[in-house]
PDB file of C-alpha atoms and ligand atoms in Angstrom:
ATOM      1  CA  MET A  26       0.000   0.000   0.000  1.00  0.00           C
ATOM      2  CA  ALA A  27       1.969   2.939  -1.262  1.00  0.00           C
ATOM      3  CA  THR A  28       1.140   6.539  -0.651  1.00  0.00           C
ATOM      4  CA  ILE A  29       1.347   8.494  -3.869  1.00  0.00           C
ATOM      5  CA  GLN A  30       1.514  12.157  -4.767  1.00  0.00           C
ATOM      6  CA  VAL A  31      -2.068  12.719  -5.797  1.00  0.00           C
ATOM      7  CA  CYS A  32      -4.090  15.698  -4.667  1.00  0.00           C
ATOM      8  CA  CYS A  33      -7.577  15.102  -3.379  1.00  0.00           C
ATOM      9  CA  PRO A  34      -9.866  17.205  -5.601  1.00  0.00           C
ATOM     10  CA  ASN A  35     -12.000  18.057  -2.594  1.00  0.00           C
ATOM     11  CA  CYS A  36      -9.513  19.105   0.082  1.00  0.00           C
ATOM     12  CA  ASN A  37      -6.316  19.265  -2.021  1.00  0.00           C
ATOM     13  CA  GLY A  38      -4.707  17.045   0.594  1.00  0.00           C
ATOM     14  CA  LEU A  39      -1.853  14.773  -0.355  1.00  0.00           C
ATOM     15  CA  ASN A  40      -2.841  12.052   2.093  1.00  0.00           C
ATOM     16  CA  VAL A  41      -4.189   9.891  -0.722  1.00  0.00           C
ATOM     17  CA  VAL A  42      -3.763   6.205  -1.500  1.00  0.00           C
ATOM     18  CA  LYS A  43      -4.726   4.038  -4.446  1.00  0.00           C
ATOM     19  CA  TYR A  44      -8.073   2.410  -3.908  1.00  0.00           C
ATOM     20  CA  GLY A  45      -8.697  -0.211  -6.556  1.00  0.00           C
ATOM     21  CA  ARG A  46     -10.055   0.401 -10.012  1.00  0.00           C
ATOM     22  CA  GLN A  47     -13.316   1.154 -11.687  1.00  0.00           C
ATOM     23  CA  PRO A  48     -14.824  -1.610 -13.857  1.00  0.00           C
ATOM     24  CA  ASN A  49     -13.477   0.295 -16.873  1.00  0.00           C
ATOM     25  CA  GLY A  50      -9.955   0.235 -15.453  1.00  0.00           C
ATOM     26  CA  THR A  51      -9.758   3.823 -14.210  1.00  0.00           C
ATOM     27  CA  GLN A  52      -7.620   4.125 -11.097  1.00  0.00           C
ATOM     28  CA  ARG A  53      -9.521   5.092  -7.982  1.00  0.00           C
ATOM     29  CA  TYR A  54      -8.001   6.968  -5.072  1.00  0.00           C
ATOM     30  CA  ARG A  55      -9.025   7.371  -1.481  1.00  0.00           C
ATOM     31  CA  CYS A  56      -8.494  10.495   0.614  1.00  0.00           C
ATOM     32  CA  HIS A  57      -7.357   9.839   4.165  1.00  0.00           C
ATOM     33  CA  ASN A  58      -7.988  13.334   5.436  1.00  0.00           C
ATOM     34  CA  PRO A  59     -10.448  12.800   8.326  1.00  0.00           C
ATOM     35  CA  ASN A  60     -11.931  16.245   7.712  1.00  0.00           C
ATOM     36  CA  CYS A  61     -12.575  15.587   4.042  1.00  0.00           C
ATOM     37  CA  GLU A  62     -16.074  14.604   3.057  1.00  0.00           C
ATOM     38  CA  ARG A  63     -14.889  13.085  -0.209  1.00  0.00           C
ATOM     39  CA  GLN A  64     -13.469   9.648   0.446  1.00  0.00           C
ATOM     40  CA  VAL A  65     -13.020   8.034  -2.955  1.00  0.00           C
ATOM     41  CA  PHE A  66     -12.334   9.886  -6.185  1.00  0.00           C
ATOM     42  CA  LEU A  67     -10.970   9.463  -9.677  1.00  0.00           C
ATOM     43  CA  LEU A  68      -8.336  11.446 -11.459  1.00  0.00           C
ATOM     44  CA  ASP A  69     -10.257  11.159 -14.694  1.00  0.00           C
ATOM     45  CA  TYR A  70     -12.504  14.191 -14.739  1.00  0.00           C
ATOM     46  CA  HIS A  71     -13.124  14.370 -18.464  1.00  0.00           C
ATOM     47  CA  ASN A  72     -16.844  13.844 -18.089  1.00  0.00           C
ATOM     48  CA  ARG A  73     -17.350  15.948 -15.018  1.00  0.00           C
ATOM     49  CA  PRO A  74     -18.522  19.545 -14.965  1.00  0.00           C
ATOM     50  CA  LYS A  75     -16.222  20.667 -12.168  1.00  0.00           C
ATOM     51  CA  MET A  76     -12.727  20.037 -13.351  1.00  0.00           C
ATOM     52  CA  PRO A  77      -9.662  20.697 -11.222  1.00  0.00           C
ATOM     53  CA  GLU A  78      -8.391  22.960 -13.989  1.00  0.00           C
ATOM     54  CA  LEU A  79     -11.473  25.109 -13.601  1.00  0.00           C
ATOM     55  CA  LYS A  80     -10.991  25.243  -9.851  1.00  0.00           C
ATOM     56  CA  ARG A  81      -7.408  26.265 -10.392  1.00  0.00           C
ATOM     57  CA  GLN A  82      -8.547  29.095 -12.661  1.00  0.00           C
ATOM     58  CA  ILE A  83     -11.121  30.206 -10.123  1.00  0.00           C
ATOM     59  CA  ILE A  84      -8.513  30.222  -7.375  1.00  0.00           C
ATOM     60  CA  GLU A  85      -6.050  32.156  -9.506  1.00  0.00           C
ATOM     61  CA  MET A  86      -8.672  34.767 -10.279  1.00  0.00           C
ATOM     62  CA  ALA A  87      -9.689  34.971  -6.651  1.00  0.00           C
ATOM     63  CA  LEU A  88      -6.116  35.521  -5.577  1.00  0.00           C
ATOM     64  CA  SER A  89      -5.760  38.190  -8.270  1.00  0.00           C
ATOM     65  CA  GLY A  90      -8.507  40.136  -6.573  1.00  0.00           C
ATOM     66  CA  ASN A  91     -11.483  39.321  -8.786  1.00  0.00           C
ATOM     67  CA  ASP A  92     -14.775  39.107  -6.983  1.00  0.00           C
ATOM     68  CA  ILE A  93     -17.310  36.325  -7.404  1.00  0.00           C
ATOM     69  CA  ARG A  94     -19.312  37.989 -10.162  1.00  0.00           C
ATOM     70  CA  GLU A  95     -16.252  38.950 -12.199  1.00  0.00           C
ATOM     71  CA  THR A  96     -14.787  35.490 -11.886  1.00  0.00           C
ATOM     72  CA  ALA A  97     -18.045  33.830 -12.904  1.00  0.00           C
ATOM     73  CA  GLN A  98     -18.420  36.121 -15.906  1.00  0.00           C
ATOM     74  CA  LYS A  99     -14.863  35.750 -17.138  1.00  0.00           C
ATOM     75  CA  LEU A 100     -14.879  31.963 -16.810  1.00  0.00           C
ATOM     76  CA  ASN A 101     -18.463  31.708 -18.056  1.00  0.00           C
ATOM     77  CA  ILE A 102     -19.618  29.660 -15.092  1.00  0.00           C
ATOM     78  CA  SER A 103     -22.274  30.071 -12.449  1.00  0.00           C
ATOM     79  CA  PRO A 104     -21.514  32.259  -9.423  1.00  0.00           C
ATOM     80  CA  GLY A 105     -22.479  29.283  -7.249  1.00  0.00           C
ATOM     81  CA  THR A 106     -19.492  27.333  -8.549  1.00  0.00           C
ATOM     82  CA  VAL A 107     -17.222  30.264  -7.735  1.00  0.00           C
ATOM     83  CA  VAL A 108     -18.665  30.540  -4.242  1.00  0.00           C
ATOM     84  CA  GLU A 109     -18.005  26.846  -3.665  1.00  0.00           C
ATOM     85  CA  VAL A 110     -14.339  27.226  -4.527  1.00  0.00           C
ATOM     86  CA  PHE A 111     -14.039  30.472  -2.572  1.00  0.00           C
ATOM     87  CA  ASP A 112     -15.495  28.708   0.464  1.00  0.00           C
ATOM     88  CA  LEU A 113     -12.932  25.971   0.011  1.00  0.00           C
ATOM     89  CA  LEU A 114     -10.156  28.541  -0.102  1.00  0.00           C
ATOM     90  CA  THR A 115     -11.450  30.242   3.003  1.00  0.00           C
ATOM     91  CA  SER A 116     -11.557  26.940   4.862  1.00  0.00           C
ATOM     92  CA  PHE A 117      -7.866  26.556   4.118  1.00  0.00           C
ATOM     93  CA  GLY A 118      -7.093  29.937   5.583  1.00  0.00           C
ATOM     94  CA  HIS A 119      -6.704  31.861   2.348  1.00  0.00           C
ATOM     95  CA  SER A 120      -8.421  35.168   2.227  1.00  0.00           C
ATOM     96  CA  THR A 121     -10.689  35.705  -0.736  1.00  0.00           C
ATOM     97  CA  PRO A 122     -12.186  38.873  -2.189  1.00  0.00           C
ATOM     98  CA  THR A 123     -15.377  38.174  -0.226  1.00  0.00           C
ATOM     99  CA  THR A 124     -13.515  38.450   3.049  1.00  0.00           C
ATOM    100  CA  GLY A 125     -11.009  41.014   1.835  1.00  0.00           C
ATOM    101  CA  LEU A 126      -7.424  40.410   0.873  1.00  0.00           C
ATOM    102  CA  THR A 127      -5.226  40.620   3.921  1.00  0.00           C
ATOM    103  CA  SER A 128      -1.528  39.869   3.967  1.00  0.00           C
ATOM    104  CA  ARG A 129       0.290  39.359   0.690  1.00  0.00           C
ATOM    105  CA  ALA A 130       3.844  39.677   1.861  1.00  0.00           C
TER     106      ALA A 130
HETATM  107 ZN1   ZN B  12      -9.800  14.987   0.592  1.00  0.00          ZN
END
């Protein structure tokens, strides 16, 4: 049972192990973060609406000082999706435009 360098798409934690395969052969992973509500996930997000790449873009825009509406408009997504990612950021201690940018040393 080897621990591998895979980020959990939910909590971005690295405490992730391989967890068998889907019937179609896709590797499954399991997040061992006790605070993470997502336990098992796949790295194959091709058919999913919320892709890690999109989250990354949202986070980058948030950290650049865009607010929720601007981010949603520029990425052509719903504000709800932006709020979800912003909430995730906030839970990790990052400040977002909704709470005001604090220290950027
Ligand atoms: Zn997780």
